[in-house]
Short mmCIF file of C-alpha atoms in Angstrom, two decimals:
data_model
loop_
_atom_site.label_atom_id
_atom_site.label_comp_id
_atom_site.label_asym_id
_atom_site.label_seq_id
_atom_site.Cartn_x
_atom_site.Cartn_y
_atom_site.Cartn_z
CA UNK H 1048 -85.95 245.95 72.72
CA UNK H 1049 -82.37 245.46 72.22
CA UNK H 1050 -81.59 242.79 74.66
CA UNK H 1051 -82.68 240.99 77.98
CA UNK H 1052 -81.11 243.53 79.93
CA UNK H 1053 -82.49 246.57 77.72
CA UNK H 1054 -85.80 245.52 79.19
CA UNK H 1055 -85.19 244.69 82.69
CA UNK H 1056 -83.70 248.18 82.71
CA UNK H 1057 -86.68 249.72 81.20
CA UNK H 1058 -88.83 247.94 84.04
CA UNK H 1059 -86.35 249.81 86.36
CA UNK H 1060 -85.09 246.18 87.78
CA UNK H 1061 -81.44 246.56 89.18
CA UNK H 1062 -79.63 243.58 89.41
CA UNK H 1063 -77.94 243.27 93.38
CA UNK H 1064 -76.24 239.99 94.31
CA UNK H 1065 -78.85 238.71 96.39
CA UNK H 1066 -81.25 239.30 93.44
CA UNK H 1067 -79.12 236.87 91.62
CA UNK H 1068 -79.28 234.61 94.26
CA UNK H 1069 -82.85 235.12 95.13
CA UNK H 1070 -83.19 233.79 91.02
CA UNK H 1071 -81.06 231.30 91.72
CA UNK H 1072 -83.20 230.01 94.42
CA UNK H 1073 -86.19 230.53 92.66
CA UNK H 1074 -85.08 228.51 89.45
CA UNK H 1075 -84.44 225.55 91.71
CA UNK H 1076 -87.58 225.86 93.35
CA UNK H 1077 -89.22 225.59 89.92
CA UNK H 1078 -87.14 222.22 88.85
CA UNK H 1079 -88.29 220.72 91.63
CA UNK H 1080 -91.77 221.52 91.74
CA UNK H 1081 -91.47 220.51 88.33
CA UNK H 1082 -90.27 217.39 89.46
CA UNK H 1083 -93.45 216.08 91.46
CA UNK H 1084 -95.52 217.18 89.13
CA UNK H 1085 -93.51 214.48 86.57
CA UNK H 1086 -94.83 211.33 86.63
CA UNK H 1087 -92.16 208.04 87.24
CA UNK H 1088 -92.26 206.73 83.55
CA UNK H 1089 -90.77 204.22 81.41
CA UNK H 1090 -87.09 205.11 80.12
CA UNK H 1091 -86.55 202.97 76.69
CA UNK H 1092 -83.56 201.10 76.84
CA UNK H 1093 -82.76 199.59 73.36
CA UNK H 1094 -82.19 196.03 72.67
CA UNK H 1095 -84.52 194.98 75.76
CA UNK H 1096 -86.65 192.64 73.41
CA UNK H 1097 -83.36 190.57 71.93
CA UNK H 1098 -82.45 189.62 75.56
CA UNK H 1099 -85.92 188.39 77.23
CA UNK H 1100 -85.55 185.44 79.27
CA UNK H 1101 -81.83 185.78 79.29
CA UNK H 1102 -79.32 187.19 82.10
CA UNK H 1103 -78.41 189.87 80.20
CA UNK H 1104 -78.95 193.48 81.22
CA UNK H 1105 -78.72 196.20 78.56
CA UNK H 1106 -77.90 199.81 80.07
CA UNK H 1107 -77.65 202.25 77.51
CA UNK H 1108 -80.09 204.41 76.64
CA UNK H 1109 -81.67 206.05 73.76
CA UNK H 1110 -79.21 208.52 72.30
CA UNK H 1111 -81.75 210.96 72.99
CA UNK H 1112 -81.47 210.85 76.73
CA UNK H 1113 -78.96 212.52 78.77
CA UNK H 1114 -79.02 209.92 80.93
CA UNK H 1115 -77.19 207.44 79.20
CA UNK H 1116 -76.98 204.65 81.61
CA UNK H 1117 -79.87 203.36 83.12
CA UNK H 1118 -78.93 203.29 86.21
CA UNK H 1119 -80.14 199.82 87.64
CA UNK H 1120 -79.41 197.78 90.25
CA UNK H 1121 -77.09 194.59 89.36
CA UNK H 1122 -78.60 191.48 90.15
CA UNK H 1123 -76.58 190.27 93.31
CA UNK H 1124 -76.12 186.23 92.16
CA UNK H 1125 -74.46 185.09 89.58
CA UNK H 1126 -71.10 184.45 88.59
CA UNK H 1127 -69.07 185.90 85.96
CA UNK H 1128 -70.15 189.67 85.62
CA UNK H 1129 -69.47 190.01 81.85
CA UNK H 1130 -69.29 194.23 80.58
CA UNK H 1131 -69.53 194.06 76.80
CA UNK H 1132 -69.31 197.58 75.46
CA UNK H 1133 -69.95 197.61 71.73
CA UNK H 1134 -71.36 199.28 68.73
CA UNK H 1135 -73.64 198.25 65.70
CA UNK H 1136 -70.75 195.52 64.88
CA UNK H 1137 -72.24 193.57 67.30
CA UNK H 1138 -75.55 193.63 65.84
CA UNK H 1139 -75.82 190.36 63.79
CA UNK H 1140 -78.54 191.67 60.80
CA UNK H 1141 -81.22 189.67 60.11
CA UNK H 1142 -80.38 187.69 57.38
CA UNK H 1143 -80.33 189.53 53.64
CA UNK H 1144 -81.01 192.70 55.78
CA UNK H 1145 -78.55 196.04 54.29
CA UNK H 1146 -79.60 197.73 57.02
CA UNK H 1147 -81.30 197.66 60.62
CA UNK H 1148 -84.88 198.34 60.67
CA UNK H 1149 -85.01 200.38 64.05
CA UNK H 1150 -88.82 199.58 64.61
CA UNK H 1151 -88.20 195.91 64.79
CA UNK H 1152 -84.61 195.57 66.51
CA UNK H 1153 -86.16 192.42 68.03
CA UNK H 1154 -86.01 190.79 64.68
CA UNK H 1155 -81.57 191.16 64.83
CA UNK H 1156 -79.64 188.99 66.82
CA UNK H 1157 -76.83 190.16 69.22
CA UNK H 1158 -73.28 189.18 69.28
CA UNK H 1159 -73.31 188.62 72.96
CA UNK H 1160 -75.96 186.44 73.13
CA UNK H 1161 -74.61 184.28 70.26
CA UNK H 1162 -71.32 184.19 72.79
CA UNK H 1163 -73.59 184.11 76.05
CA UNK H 1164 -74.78 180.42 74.03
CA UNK H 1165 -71.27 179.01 73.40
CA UNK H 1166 -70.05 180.12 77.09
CA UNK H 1167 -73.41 177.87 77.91
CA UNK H 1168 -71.83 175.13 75.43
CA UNK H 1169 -68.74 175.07 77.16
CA UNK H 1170 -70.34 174.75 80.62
CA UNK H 1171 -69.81 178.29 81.85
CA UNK H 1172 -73.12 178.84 82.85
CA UNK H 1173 -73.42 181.34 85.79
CA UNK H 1174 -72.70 184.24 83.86
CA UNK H 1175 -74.36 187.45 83.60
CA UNK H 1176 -73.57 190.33 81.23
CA UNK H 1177 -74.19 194.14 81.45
CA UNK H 1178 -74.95 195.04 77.99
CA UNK H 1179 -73.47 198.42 76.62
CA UNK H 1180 -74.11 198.43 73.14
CA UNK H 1181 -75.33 201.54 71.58
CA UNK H 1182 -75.40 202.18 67.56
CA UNK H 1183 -72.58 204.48 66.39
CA UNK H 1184 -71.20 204.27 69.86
CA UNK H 1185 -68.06 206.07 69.08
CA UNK H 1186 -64.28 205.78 71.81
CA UNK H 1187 -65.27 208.49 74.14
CA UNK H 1188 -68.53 207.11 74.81
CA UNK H 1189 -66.54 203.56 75.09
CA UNK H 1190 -64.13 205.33 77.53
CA UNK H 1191 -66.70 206.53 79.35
CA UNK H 1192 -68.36 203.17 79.71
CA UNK H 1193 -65.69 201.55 80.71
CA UNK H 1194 -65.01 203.68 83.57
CA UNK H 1195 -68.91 202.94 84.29
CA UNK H 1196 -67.85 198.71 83.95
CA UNK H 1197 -65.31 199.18 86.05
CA UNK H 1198 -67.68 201.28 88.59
CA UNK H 1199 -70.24 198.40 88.47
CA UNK H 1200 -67.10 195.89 89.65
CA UNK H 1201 -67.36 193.82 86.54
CA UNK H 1202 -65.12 190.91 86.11
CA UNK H 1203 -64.14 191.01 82.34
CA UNK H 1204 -64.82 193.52 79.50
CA UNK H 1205 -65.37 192.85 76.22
CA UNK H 1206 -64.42 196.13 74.38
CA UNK H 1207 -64.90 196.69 70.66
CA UNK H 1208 -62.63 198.82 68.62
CA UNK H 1209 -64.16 199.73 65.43
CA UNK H 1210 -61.47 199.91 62.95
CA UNK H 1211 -62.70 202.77 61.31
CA UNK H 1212 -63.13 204.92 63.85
CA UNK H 1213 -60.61 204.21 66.28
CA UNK H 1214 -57.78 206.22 65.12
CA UNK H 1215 -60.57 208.60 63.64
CA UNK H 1216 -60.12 212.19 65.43
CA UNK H 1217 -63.27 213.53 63.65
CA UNK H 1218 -65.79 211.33 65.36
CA UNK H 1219 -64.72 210.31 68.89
CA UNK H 1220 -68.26 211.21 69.87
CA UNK H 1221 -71.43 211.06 68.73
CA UNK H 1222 -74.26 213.32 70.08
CA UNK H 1223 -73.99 215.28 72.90
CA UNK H 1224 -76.12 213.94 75.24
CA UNK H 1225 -73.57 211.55 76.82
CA UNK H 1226 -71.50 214.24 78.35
CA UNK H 1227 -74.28 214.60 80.87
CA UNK H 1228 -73.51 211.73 82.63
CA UNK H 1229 -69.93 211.50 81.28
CA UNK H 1230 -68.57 214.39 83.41
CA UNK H 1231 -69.43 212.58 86.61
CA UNK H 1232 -67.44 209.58 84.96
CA UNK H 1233 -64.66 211.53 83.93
CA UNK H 1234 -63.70 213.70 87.01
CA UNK H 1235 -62.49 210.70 89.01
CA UNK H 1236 -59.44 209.66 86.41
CA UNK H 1237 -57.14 212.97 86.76
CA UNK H 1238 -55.46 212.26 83.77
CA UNK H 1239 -58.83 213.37 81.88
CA UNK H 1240 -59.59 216.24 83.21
CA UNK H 1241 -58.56 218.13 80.63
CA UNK H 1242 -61.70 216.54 78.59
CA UNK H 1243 -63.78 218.06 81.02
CA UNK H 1244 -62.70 221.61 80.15
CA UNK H 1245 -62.47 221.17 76.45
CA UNK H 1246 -65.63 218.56 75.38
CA UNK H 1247 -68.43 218.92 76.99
CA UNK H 1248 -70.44 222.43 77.79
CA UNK H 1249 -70.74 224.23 81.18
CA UNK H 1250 -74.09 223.07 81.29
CA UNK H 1251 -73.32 219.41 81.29
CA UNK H 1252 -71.77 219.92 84.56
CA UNK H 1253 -74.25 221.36 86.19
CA UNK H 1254 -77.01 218.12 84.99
CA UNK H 1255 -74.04 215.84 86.19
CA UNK H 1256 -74.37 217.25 89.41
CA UNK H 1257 -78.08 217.87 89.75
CA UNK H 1258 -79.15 214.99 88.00
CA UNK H 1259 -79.22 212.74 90.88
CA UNK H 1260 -80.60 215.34 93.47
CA UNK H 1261 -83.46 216.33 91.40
CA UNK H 1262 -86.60 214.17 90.07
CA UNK H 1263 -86.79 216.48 86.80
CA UNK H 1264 -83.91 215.37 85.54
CA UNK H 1265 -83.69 211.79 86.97
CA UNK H 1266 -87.35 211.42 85.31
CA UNK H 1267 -87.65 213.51 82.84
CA UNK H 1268 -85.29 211.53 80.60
CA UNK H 1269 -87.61 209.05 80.15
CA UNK H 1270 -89.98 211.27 77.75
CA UNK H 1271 -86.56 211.91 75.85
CA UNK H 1272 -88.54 209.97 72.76
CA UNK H 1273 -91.58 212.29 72.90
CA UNK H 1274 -89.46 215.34 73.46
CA UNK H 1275 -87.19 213.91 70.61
CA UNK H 1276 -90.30 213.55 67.77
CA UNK H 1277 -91.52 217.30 68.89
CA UNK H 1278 -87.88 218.62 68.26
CA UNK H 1279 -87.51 216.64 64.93
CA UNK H 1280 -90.95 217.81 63.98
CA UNK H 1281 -90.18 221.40 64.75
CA UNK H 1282 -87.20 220.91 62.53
CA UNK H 1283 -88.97 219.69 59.74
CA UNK H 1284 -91.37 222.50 60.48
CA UNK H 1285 -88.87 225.03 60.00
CA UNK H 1286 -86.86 223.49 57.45
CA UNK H 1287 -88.98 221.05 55.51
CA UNK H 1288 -86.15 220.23 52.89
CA UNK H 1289 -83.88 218.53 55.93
CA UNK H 1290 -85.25 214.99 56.91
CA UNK H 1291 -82.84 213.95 60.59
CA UNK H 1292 -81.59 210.35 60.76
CA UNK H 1293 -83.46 208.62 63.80
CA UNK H 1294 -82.13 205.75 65.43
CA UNK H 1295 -85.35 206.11 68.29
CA UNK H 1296 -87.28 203.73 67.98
CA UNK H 1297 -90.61 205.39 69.32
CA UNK H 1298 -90.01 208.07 67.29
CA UNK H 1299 -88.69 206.40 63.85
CA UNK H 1300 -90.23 207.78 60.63
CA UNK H 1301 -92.44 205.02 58.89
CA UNK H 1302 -90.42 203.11 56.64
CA UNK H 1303 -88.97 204.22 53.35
CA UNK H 1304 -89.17 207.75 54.95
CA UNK H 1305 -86.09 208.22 56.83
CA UNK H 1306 -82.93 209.75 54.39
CA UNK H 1307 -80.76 207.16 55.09
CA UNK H 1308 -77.87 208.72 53.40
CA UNK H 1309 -78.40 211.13 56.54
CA UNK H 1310 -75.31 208.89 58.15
CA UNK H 1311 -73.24 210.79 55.60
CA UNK H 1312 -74.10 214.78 56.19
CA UNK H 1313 -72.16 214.81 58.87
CA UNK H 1314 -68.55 213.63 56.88
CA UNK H 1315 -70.11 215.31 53.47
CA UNK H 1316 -71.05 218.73 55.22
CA UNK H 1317 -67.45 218.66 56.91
CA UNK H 1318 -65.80 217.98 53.00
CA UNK H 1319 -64.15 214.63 54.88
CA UNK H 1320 -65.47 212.80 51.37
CA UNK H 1321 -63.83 213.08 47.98
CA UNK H 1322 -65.02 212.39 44.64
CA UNK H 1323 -68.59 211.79 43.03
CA UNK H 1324 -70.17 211.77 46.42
CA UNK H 1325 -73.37 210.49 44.82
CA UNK H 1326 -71.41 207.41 44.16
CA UNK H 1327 -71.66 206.64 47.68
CA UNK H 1328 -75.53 206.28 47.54
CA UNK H 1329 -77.90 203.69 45.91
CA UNK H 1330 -80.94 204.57 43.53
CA UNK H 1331 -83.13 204.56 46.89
CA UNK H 1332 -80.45 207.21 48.15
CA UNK H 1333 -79.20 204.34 50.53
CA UNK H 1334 -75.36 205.17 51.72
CA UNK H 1335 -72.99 202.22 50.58
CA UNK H 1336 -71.49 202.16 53.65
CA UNK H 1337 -68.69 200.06 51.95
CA UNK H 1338 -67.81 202.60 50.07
CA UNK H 1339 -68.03 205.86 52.44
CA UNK H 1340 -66.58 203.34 55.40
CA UNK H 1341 -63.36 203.12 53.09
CA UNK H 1342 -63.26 207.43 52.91
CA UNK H 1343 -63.15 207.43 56.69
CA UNK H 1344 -60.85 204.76 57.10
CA UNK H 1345 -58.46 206.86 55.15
CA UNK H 1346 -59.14 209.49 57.94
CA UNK H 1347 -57.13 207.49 60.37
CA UNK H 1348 -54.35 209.61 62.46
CA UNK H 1349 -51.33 207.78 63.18
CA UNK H 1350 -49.61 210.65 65.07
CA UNK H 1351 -48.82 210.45 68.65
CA UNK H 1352 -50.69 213.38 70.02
CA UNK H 1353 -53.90 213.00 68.92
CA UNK H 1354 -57.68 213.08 70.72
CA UNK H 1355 -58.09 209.57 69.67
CA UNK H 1356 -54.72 207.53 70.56
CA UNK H 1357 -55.74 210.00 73.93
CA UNK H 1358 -58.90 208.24 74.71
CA UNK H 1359 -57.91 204.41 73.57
CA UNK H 1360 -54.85 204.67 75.89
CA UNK H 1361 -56.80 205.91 78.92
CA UNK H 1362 -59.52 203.03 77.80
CA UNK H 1363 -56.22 201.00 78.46
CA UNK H 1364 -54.53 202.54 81.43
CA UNK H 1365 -57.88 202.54 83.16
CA UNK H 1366 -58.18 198.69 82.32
CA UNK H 1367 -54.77 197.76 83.40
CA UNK H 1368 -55.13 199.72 86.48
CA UNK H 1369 -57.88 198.58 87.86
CA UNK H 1370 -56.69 194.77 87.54
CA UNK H 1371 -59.94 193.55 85.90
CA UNK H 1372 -59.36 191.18 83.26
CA UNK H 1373 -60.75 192.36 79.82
CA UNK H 1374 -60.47 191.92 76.07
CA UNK H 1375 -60.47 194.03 73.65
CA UNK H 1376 -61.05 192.75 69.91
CA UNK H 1377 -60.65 194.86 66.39
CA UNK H 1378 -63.77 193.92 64.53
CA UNK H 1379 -63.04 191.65 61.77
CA UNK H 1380 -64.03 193.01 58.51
CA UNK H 1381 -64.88 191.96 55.21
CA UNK H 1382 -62.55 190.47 52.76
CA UNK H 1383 -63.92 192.76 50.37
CA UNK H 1384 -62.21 195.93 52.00
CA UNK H 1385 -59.39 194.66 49.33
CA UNK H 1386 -60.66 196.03 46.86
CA UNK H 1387 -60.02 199.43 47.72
CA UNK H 1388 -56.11 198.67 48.10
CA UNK H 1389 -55.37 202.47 50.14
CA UNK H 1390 -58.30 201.58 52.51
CA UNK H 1391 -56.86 197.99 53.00
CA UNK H 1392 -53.15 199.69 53.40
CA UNK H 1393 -54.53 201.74 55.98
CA UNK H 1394 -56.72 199.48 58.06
CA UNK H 1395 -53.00 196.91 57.96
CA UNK H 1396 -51.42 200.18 59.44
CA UNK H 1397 -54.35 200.35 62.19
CA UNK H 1398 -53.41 197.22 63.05
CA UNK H 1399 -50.03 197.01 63.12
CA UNK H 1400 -50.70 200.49 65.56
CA UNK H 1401 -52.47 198.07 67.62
CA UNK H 1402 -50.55 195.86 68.15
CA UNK H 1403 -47.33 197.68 68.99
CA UNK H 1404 -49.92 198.73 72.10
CA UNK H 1405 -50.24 194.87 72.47
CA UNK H 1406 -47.04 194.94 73.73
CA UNK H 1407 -47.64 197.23 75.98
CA UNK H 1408 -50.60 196.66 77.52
CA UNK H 1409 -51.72 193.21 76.94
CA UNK H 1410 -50.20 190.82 79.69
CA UNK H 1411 -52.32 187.89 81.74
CA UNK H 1412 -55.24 189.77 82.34
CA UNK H 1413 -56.02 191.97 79.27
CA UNK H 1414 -56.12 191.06 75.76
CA UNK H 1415 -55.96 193.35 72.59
CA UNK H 1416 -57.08 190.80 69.71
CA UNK H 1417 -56.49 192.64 66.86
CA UNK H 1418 -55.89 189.87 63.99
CA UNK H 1419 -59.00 186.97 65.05
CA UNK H 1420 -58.00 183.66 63.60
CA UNK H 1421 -58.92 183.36 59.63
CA UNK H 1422 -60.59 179.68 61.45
CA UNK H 1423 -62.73 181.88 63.22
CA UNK H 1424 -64.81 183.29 60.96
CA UNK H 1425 -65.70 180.56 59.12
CA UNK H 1426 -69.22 180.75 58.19
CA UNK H 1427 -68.74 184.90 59.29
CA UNK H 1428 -71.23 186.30 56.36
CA UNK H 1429 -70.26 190.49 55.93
CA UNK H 1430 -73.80 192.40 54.89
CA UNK H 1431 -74.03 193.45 50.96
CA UNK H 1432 -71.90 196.00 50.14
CA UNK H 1433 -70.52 196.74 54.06
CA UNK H 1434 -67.38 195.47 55.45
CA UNK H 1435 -67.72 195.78 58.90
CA UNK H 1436 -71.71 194.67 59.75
CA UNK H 1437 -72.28 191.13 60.17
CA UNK H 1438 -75.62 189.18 58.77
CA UNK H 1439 -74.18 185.72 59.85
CA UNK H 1440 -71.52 185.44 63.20
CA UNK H 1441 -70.02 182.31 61.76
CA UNK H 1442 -67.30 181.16 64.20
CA UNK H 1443 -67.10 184.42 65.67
CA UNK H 1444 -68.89 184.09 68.74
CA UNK H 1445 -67.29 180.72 69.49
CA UNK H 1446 -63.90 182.33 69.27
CA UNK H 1447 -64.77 185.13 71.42
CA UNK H 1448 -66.32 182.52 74.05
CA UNK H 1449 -63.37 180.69 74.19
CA UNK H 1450 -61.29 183.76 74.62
CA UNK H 1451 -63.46 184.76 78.02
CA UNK H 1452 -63.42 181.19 78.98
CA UNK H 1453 -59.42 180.71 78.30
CA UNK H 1454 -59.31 184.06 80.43
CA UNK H 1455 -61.28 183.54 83.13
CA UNK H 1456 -60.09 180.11 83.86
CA UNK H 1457 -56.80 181.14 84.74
CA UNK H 1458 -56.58 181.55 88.82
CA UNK H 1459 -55.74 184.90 89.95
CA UNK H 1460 -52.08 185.56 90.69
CA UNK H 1461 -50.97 185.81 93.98
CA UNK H 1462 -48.63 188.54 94.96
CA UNK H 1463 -45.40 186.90 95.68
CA UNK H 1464 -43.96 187.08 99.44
CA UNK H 1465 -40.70 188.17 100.14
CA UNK T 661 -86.31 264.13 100.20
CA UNK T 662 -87.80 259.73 100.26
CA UNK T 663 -89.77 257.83 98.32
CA UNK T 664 -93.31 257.01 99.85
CA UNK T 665 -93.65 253.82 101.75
CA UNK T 666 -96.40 252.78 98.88
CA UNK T 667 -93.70 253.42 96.48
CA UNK T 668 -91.26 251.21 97.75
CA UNK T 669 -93.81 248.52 98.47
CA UNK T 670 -94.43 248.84 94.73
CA UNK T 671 -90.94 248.89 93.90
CA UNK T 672 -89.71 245.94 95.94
CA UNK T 673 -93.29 243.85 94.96
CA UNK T 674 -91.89 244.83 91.28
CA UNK T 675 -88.53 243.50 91.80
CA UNK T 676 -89.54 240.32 93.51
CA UNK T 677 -92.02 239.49 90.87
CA UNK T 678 -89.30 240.12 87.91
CA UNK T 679 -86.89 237.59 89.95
CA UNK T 680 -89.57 235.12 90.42
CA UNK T 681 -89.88 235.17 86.74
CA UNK T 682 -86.38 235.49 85.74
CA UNK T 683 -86.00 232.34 88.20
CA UNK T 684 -89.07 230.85 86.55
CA UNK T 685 -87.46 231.42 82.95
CA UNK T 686 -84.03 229.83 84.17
CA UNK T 687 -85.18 226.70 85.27
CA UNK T 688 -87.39 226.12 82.22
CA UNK T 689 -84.41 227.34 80.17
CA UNK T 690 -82.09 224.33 82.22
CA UNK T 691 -85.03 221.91 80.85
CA UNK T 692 -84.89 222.43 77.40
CA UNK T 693 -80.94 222.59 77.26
CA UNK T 694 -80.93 219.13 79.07
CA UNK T 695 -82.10 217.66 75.96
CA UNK T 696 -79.99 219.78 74.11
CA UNK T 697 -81.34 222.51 72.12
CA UNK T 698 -81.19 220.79 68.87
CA UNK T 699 -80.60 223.47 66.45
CA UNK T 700 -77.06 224.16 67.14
CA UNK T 701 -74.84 220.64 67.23
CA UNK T 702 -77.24 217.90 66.86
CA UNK T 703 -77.74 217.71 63.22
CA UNK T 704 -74.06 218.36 62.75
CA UNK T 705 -72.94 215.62 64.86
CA UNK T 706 -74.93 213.17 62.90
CA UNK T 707 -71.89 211.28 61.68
CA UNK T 708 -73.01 207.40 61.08
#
């Protein structure tokens, strides 16, 4: 049998356009058959045990499901509708951790909540904040949640920019599962429509626009964790030497299992890392992330025409137009990112980048922090060997609570009558 | 000279039943991809 159509042929089938539509027809038939016969069940939605009891609502999914919002309702009281769109730099360690242990997230504390405290300190108290953080949650997944924030009507966003990937062109996405959803996001900003042509596949368009009409996919992403462990399973199956990285929970190897210098095949296989690459692992094949962090910041793009400086100044645009207040804050990192004096060279130049769009963009609604005050991180504690992940928040969150407060406190200007 | 009525019963019962499966393969095909099919970009996109 040579191909497909070899032995339809052979069968003596001859395709006619109404056969193709007759499959067509059939195929949906199928999905949505399939569809009642799929139980309603329980989508995972990380960091749901570090906010219990608080009014914080975290929306991203596992990066194993397409879905990648849960799509639930907002809760109609409440105040201040806080979007704070982040990745594992808002993840405060627990303390002496290296890195997260992905079967007890619970045990970390988050960033927001720390800030969700000192807004509570300062008597701002009806607040409630839709939580976007995702691990390794890269700018075009940030675009895309912004979009999403500004969707849900929030009133302020608190964007990260992770200052070694932001001007990064290698990694402005991580997984492919987001541009399921994305593609709905992205079609209403014409500016971006290029993206739609050139990042995510054919296919992705088609679950964007079934994936609300049909219970298979609306449901179906909820046994993303099971389907997940058979596919890594299969993999190992197949190629036993290759362990995958697994940031599900449900479906995490026991620990001491999981490769965790498996964070690195991605810049090693794509020869993004010089030198004695085994340098850049510990005797329990850890990755120093200090140490491959300063490689990628090296991988920064300055130029103007680049996929990167594309999606931070739509992140921007699509801030400033919608007249939402936000802010947007560089992660501080460690002091110890002096060591290596290109990679400290080259995160100064990220800033000073930064804030030339400072002057742009940032104006009485929307803030680009990029240097926080030295004051502020008093008390910040960096994880071992790591300049970016935090194992104490110090003055951090205080400094970031103060920021929303100083920026929600200021009364909405009035347009001006002639 | 025509085909037999039987025979184009059989032929049209033939064709049906290959696009019912063809349909059948399709939508279980649009499952799978949803999650992606993991052996082509997946492990290469597994930059930290």
């Amino acid at each position: 049998m040579k191909s497909v159509d070899h032995a339809l042929s052979l069968l003596g089938y001859k395709a006619t356009p109404f056969g193709l539509v007759r499959i067509a027809l059939w195929a949906f038939l199928f999905l949505y058959l399939a569809g009642l016969a799929l139980p309603p069940g329980n989508r995972t939605i990380p960091f749901t045990e570090n906010v219990v009891g608080l009014p914080i609502t975290p929306l991203v999914t596992l990066p194993s499901d397409p879905a990648f919002i849960d799509e639930q309702a907002l809760p109609t009281q409440g105040g201040l509708k806080i979007a704070w769109i982040s990745d594992s730099s808002s993840v405060i360690y627990k303390p002496g951790a290296k890195f997260l242990d992905f079967s007890a997230m619970g045990d970390n504390r988050l960033l927001p909540v720390e800030t969700l405290n000192q807004l509570r300190e300062i008597n701002q108290n009806d607040i409630h904040i839709d939580l976007y953080i995702r691990l390794s949650l890269r700018s075009l997944e940030s675009y895309t949640l912004t979009e999403i924030a500004l969707e849900r009507n929030a009133d302020i966003i608190v964007l990260t920019l992770n200052p070694f990937f932001v001007f990064n062109n290698h990694a402005i996405f991580k997984g492919n599962t987001h541009f399921a959803r994305a593609t709905r996001t992205w079609s209403k900003n014409p500016a971006v429509w290029y993206w739609l042509a050139l990042l995510p596949q054919p296919s992705d368009h088609l679950w964007a626009g079934l994936g609300r009409h049909l219970n298979i996919f609306a449901r179906a992403p909820a046994f993303a964790p099971d389907v997940h462990a058979a596919k890594l399973s299969l993999w190992k199956a197949i190629f036993p030497q290759i362990k995958g990285q697994n940031t599900d929970k449900l479906s995490a190897p026991p620990s001491g299992e999981g490769l965790k210098e498996n964070s690195m095949i991605f810049w090693v296989t794509q020869r993004y890392l010089n030198g004695d690459l085994s340098k850049l692992v510990n005797d329990k094949n850890e990755a120093i992330n200090a140490l491959w962090y300063r490689q990628l910041i090296r991988l920064a793009d300055f130029t103007q025409d680049t996929i990167s400086r594309a999606i931070l100044l739509q992140t921007l645009e699509r801030i400033k137009a919608s007249g939402k207040k936000a802010i947007l804050y560089l992660a501080p990192v460690s002091e110890n990112l002096r060591e290596d004096e290109t990679a400290w060279k080259q995160y100064q130049k990220i800033k000073s980048e930064l804030k030339a769009l400072q002057q742009v963009y940032e104006d009485d609604k929307v803030k680009l922090i990029v240097d926080i005050p030295p004051d502020a991180l008093n008390g910040t504690v960096f994880v071992e060997n790591d300049d970016v992940h935090l194992n104490e928040v110090g003055g951090l969150s205080s400094f970031l609570a103060s920021s929303i407060a100083s920026l929600t406190s200021k009364p909405e200007q009035k347009e001006s009558t002639p | 000279m025509t085909d037999a009525p039987e025979k184009n019963q059989y032929d049209l019962a033939k064709t049906l039943t290959i696009e019912v499966f063809l349909g059948f393969s399709f939508a279980l095909l649009s499952g799978m991809a949803y999650f992606g099919s993991g052996f082509d970009l997946e492990f290469i996109y597994q930059g930290f």
